[in-house]
Coordinates of C-alpha atoms in Angstrom, one line a residue:
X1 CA -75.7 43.2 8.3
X2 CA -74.9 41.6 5.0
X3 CA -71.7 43.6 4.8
X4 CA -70.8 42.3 7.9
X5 CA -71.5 39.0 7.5
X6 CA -69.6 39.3 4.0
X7 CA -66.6 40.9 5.8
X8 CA -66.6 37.7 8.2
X9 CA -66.6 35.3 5.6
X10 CA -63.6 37.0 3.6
X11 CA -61.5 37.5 6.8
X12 CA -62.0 33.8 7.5
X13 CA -61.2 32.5 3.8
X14 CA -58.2 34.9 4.8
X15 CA -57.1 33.1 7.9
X16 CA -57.7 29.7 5.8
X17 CA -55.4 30.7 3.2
X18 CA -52.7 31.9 5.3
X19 CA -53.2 28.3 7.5
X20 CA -52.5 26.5 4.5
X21 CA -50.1 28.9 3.5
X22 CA -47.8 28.4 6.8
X23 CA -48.8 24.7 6.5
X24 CA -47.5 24.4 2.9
X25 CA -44.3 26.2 4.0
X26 CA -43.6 23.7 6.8
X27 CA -44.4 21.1 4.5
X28 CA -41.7 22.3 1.8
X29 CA -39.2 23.0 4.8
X30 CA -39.6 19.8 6.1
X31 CA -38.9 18.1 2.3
X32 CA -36.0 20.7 2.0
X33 CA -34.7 19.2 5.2
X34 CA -35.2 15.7 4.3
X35 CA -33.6 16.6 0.9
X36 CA -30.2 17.3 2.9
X37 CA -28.9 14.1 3.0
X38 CA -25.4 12.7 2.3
X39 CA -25.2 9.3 0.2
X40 CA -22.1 7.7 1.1
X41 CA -21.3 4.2 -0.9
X42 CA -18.8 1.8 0.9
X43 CA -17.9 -1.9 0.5
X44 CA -17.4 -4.8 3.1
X45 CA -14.3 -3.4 4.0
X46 CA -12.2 -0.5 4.5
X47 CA -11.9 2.6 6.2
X48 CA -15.4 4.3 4.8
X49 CA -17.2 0.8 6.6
X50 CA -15.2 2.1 9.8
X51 CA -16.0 5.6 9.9
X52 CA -19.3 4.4 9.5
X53 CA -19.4 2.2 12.4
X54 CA -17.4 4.5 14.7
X55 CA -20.5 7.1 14.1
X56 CA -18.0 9.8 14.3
X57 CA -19.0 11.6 11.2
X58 CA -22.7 12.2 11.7
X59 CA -22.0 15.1 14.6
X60 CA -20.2 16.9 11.8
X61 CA -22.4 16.4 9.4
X62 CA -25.4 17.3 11.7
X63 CA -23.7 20.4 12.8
X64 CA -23.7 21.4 8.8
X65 CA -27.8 20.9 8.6
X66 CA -27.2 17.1 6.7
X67 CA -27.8 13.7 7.6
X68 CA -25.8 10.3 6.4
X69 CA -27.5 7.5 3.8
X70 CA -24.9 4.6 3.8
X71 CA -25.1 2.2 1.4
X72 CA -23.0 -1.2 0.8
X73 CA -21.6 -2.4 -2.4
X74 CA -20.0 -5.7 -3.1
X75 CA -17.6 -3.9 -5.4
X76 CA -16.2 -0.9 -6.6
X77 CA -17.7 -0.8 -10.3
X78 CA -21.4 -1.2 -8.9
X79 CA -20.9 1.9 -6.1
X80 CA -19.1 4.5 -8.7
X81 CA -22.5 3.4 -11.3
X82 CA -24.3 4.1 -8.4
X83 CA -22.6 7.7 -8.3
X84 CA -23.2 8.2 -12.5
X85 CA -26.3 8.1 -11.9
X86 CA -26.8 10.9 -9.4
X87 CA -27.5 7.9 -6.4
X88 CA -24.2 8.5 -4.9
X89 CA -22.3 11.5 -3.5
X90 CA -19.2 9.7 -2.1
X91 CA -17.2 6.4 -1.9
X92 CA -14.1 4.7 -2.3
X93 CA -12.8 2.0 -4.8
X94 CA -9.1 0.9 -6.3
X95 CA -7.9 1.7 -8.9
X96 CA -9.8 0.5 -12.3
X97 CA -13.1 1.0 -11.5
X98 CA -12.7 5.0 -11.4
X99 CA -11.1 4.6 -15.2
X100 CA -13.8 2.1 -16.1
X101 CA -16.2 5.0 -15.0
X102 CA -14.8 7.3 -16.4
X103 CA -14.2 5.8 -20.0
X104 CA -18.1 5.4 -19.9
X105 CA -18.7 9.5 -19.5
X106 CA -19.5 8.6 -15.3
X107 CA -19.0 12.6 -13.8
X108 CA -16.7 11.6 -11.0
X109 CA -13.7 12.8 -9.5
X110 CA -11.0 11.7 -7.6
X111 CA -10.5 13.0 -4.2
X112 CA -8.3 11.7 -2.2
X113 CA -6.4 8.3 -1.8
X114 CA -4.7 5.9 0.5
X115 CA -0.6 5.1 0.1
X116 CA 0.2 2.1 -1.9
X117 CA -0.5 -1.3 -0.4
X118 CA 0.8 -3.8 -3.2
X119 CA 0.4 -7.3 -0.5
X120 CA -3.4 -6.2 -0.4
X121 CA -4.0 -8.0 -3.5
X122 CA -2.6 -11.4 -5.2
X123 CA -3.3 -14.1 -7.7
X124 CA -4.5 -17.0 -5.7
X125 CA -3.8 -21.0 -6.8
X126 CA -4.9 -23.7 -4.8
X127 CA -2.2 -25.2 -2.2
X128 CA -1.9 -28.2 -4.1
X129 CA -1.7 -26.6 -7.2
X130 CA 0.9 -27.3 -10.2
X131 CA 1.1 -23.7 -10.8
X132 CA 4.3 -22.2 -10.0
X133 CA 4.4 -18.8 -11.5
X134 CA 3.0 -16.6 -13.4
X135 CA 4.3 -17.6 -16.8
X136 CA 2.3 -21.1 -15.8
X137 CA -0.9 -18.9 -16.1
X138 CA -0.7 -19.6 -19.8
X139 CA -3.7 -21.3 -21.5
X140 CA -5.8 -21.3 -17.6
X141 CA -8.9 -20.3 -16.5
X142 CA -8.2 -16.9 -14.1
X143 CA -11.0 -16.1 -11.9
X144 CA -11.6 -12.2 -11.0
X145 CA -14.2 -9.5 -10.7
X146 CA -13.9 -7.2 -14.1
X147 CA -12.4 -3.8 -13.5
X148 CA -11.8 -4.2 -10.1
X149 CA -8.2 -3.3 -9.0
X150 CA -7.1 -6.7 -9.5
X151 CA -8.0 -6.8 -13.0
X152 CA -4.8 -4.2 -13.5
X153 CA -2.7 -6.6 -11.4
X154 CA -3.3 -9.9 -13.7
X155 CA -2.4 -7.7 -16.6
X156 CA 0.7 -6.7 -15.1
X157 CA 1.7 -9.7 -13.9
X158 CA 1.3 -11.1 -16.9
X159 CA 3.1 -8.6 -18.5
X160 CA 5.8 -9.1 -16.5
X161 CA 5.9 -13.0 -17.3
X162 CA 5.9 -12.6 -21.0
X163 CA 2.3 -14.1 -21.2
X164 CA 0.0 -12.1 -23.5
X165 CA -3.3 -11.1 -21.9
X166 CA -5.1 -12.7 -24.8
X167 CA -3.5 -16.7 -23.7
X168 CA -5.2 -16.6 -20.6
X169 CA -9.2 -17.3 -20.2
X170 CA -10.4 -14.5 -18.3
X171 CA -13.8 -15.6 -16.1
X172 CA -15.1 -12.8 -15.0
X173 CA -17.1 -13.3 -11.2
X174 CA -17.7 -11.2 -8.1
X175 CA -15.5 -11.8 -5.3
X176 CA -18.4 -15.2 -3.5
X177 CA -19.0 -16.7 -6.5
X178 CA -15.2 -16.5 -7.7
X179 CA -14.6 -18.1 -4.2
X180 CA -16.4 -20.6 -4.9
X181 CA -15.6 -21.5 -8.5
X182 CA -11.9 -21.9 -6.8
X183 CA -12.5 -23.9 -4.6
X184 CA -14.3 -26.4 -6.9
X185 CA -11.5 -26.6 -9.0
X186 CA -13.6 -24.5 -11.9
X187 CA -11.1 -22.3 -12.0
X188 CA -6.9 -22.8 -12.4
X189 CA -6.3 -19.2 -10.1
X190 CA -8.2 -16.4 -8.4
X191 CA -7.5 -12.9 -8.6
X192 CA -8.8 -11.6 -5.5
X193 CA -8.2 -8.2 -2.7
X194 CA -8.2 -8.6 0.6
X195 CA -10.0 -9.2 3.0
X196 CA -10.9 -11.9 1.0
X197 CA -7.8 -12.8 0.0
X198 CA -6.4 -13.5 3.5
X199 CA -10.2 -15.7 4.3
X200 CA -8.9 -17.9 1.1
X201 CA -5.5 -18.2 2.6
X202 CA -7.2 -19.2 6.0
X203 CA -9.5 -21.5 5.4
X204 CA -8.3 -23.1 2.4
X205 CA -4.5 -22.9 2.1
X206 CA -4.4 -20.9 -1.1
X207 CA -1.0 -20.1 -2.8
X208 CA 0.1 -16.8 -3.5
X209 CA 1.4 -16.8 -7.5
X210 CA 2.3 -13.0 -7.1
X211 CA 0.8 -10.2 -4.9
X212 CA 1.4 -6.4 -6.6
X213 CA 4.7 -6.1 -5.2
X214 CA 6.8 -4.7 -7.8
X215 CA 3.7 -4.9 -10.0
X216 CA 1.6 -2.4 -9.1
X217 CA 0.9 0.0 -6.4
X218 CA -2.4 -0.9 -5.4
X219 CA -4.2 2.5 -4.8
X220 CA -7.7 3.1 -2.7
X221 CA -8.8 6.3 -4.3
X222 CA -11.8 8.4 -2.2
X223 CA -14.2 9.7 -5.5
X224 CA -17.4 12.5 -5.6
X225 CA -19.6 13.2 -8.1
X226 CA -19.0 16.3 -9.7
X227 CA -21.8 18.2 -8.7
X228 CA -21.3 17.4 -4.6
X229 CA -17.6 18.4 -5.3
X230 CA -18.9 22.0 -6.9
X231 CA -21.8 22.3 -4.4
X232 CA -20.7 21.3 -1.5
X233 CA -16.8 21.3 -0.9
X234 CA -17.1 21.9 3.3
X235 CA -19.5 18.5 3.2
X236 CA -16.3 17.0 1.4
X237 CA -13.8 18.3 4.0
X238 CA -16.5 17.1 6.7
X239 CA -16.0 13.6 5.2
X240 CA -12.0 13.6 5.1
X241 CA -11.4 14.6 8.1
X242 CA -13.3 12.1 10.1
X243 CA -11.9 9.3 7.8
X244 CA -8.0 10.7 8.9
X245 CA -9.5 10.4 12.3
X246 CA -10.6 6.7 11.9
X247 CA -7.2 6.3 9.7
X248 CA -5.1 7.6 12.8
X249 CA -6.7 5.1 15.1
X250 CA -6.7 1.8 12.9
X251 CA -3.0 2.1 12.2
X252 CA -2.2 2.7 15.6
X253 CA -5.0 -1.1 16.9
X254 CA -5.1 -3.2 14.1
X255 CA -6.5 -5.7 17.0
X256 CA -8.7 -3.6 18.2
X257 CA -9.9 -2.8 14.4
X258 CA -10.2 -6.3 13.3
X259 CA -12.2 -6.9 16.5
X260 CA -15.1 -4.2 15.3
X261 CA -15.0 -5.0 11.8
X262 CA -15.2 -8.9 12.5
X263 CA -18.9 -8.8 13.3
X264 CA -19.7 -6.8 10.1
X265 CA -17.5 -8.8 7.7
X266 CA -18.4 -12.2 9.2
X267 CA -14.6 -13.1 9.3
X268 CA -12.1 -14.1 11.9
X269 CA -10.5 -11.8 14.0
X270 CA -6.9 -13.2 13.1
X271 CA -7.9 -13.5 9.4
X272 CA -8.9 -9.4 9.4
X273 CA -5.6 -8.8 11.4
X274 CA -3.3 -10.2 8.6
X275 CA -5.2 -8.2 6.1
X276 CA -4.9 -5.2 7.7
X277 CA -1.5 -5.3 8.4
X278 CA -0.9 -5.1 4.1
X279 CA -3.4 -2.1 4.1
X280 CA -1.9 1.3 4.0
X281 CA -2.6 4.2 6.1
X282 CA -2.7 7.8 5.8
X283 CA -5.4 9.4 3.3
X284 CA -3.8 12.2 1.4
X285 CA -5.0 14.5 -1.2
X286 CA -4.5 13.8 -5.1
X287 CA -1.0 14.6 -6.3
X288 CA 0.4 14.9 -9.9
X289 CA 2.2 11.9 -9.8
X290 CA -0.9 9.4 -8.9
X291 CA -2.5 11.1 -11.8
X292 CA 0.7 9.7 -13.9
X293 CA 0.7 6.5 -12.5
X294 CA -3.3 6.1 -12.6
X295 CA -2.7 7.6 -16.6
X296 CA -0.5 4.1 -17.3
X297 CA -3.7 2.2 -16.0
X298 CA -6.0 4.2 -18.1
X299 CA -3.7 3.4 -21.2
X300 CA -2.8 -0.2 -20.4
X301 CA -6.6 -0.9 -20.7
X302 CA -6.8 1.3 -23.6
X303 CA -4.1 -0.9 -25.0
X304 CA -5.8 -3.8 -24.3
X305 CA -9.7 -2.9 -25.2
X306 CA -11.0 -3.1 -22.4
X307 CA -12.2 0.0 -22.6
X308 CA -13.5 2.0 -25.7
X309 CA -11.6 5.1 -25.7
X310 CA -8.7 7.3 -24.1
X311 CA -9.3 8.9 -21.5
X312 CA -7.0 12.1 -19.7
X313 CA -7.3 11.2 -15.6
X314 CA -6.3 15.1 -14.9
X315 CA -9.6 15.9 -16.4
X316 CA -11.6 13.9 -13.3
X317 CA -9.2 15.0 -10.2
X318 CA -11.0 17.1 -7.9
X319 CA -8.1 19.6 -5.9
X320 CA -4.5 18.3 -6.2
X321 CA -2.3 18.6 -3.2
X322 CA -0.1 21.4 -3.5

């Protein structure tokens, strides 16, 4: 009887151990699951805020075993921090804040980009501004949002006029507050992207000085960390191809565009169309000679100090088209 009784008690410590066995291995399943998530950084505007509205990427995604975390940025530096330190898998900036990153040991690399759009980005003066070039930037207070794409153009620009970077008062403020410092006269000129640019046009007759034409080429680059590039490369190809997708269709309704991104940006529908008709379209993979020209940005801010050492682009691009 006392064998018996003994034998019942071990075969149901038995079944209880094997509960909170299967239990346990739901439990870490479940975490594992929750674990497969992609983190996807975008900003106010652009293609990565479309494919995120169109929903087109979750199914493929889903099909893969991952889920989408989106998250909003106000500007490119903040996001690729985000992706140094390990809270990012994926997102899109210009072109200085992937140097900027990089000069500061960030592990990202550059995926894919978007064709040069040199009107998406200008130096701003008010309409009734004395300002009438460039070379009048000497000695004034330039508003812009430090390493941001337009931070390369001002440099260029006044490059280009003769004007040393070091005769102009930099004043260094994200894209609302610069907005606002210009329009309170804080500020002699604004170095601003669009859509924001084209807003400032709108509503209060801004000036363009000089947009990048000739200047610079005015690059969106798509950038991974380096551990989603190594570990998961058909999550990668997942995301690019649903962003050609979205690319195909924007180019071919800019209205139609304008009219789902108005909601989201808070701007006019004619104010979105006029900045998307100076964005370019068709994402393509990195080739050897946007490493050469994204090289001269690394080196002009080298040059300049702004940042602390040289750094080689080739050693952050992810595949190069062949």
């Amino acid at each position: 009887m006392l064998d018996r009784r003994y034998l019942t008690r071990m075969l149901a410590s038995a079944g209880l151990a094997l509960v909170i066995g299967i239990v346990s291995s739901m439990l870490q399943s479940a975490a594992h699951a929750q674990d497969k998530v992609v983190r996807i950084g975008f900003q106010k505007y652009g293609k990565l805020v479309l494919l995120k509205s169109k929903g087109s990427l979750e199914p493929k995604l889903n099909a893969l075993g991952y889920t989408v975390k989106w998250s909003e940025f106000n500007a490119g530096p903040a996001l690729l921090e985000a992706i140094n330190v390990g809270a990012l898998d994926f997102g899109n900036t210009g072109e200085a804040p992937p140097i900027f990153a990089q000069a500061a040991g960030a592990p990202i690399r550059y995926i894919a980009f978007e064709p040069p759009a040199p009107k998406g980005e200008a130096i701003l003066v008010p309409k009734d501004s004395p300002l009438k070039s460039v070379a009048d930037l000497k000695g004034k207070k330039v508003a812009l949002n430090k390493g941001s794409n337009v931070h390369y153009l001002l440099v260029k620009a006044l490059e280009k006029a003769n004007v040393k970077y070091a005769d102009i008062t930099p004043v260094f403020l994200a894209p609302a507050d610069a907005r606002a410092a210009f329009e309170r006269g804080a500020v002699d000129a604004w170095v601003i992207w669009d859509p924001f640019q084209a807003s400032a046009e709108a509503a209060t007759g801004a000036r363009v000085l000089a947009d990048g034409t000739d200047t610079v080429s005015n690059y969106q680059f798509y950038l991974a960390s380096q551990k989603f590039l190594e570990s998961e490369p058909k999550l990668i190809d997942a995301i690019l191809d649903s962003l050609r997708e979205v690319d195909d269709w924007a180019r071919t309704d800019i209205k139609a565009v304008a009219e789902q991104l108005s909601p989201s940006v808070g701007l006019p529908v004619p104010v979105l169309e006029v900045a998307l008709k100076r964005q370019s379209y068709g994402i393509k993979p990195i080739t050897r000679q946007v490493i050469v020209e994204q090289q001269q940005v690394a080196d002009t801010f080298h040059a300049l100090g702004l940042i602390p050492k040289a750094i080689s682009i080739v050693d952050a691009a992810g595949p190069l088209a062949p």
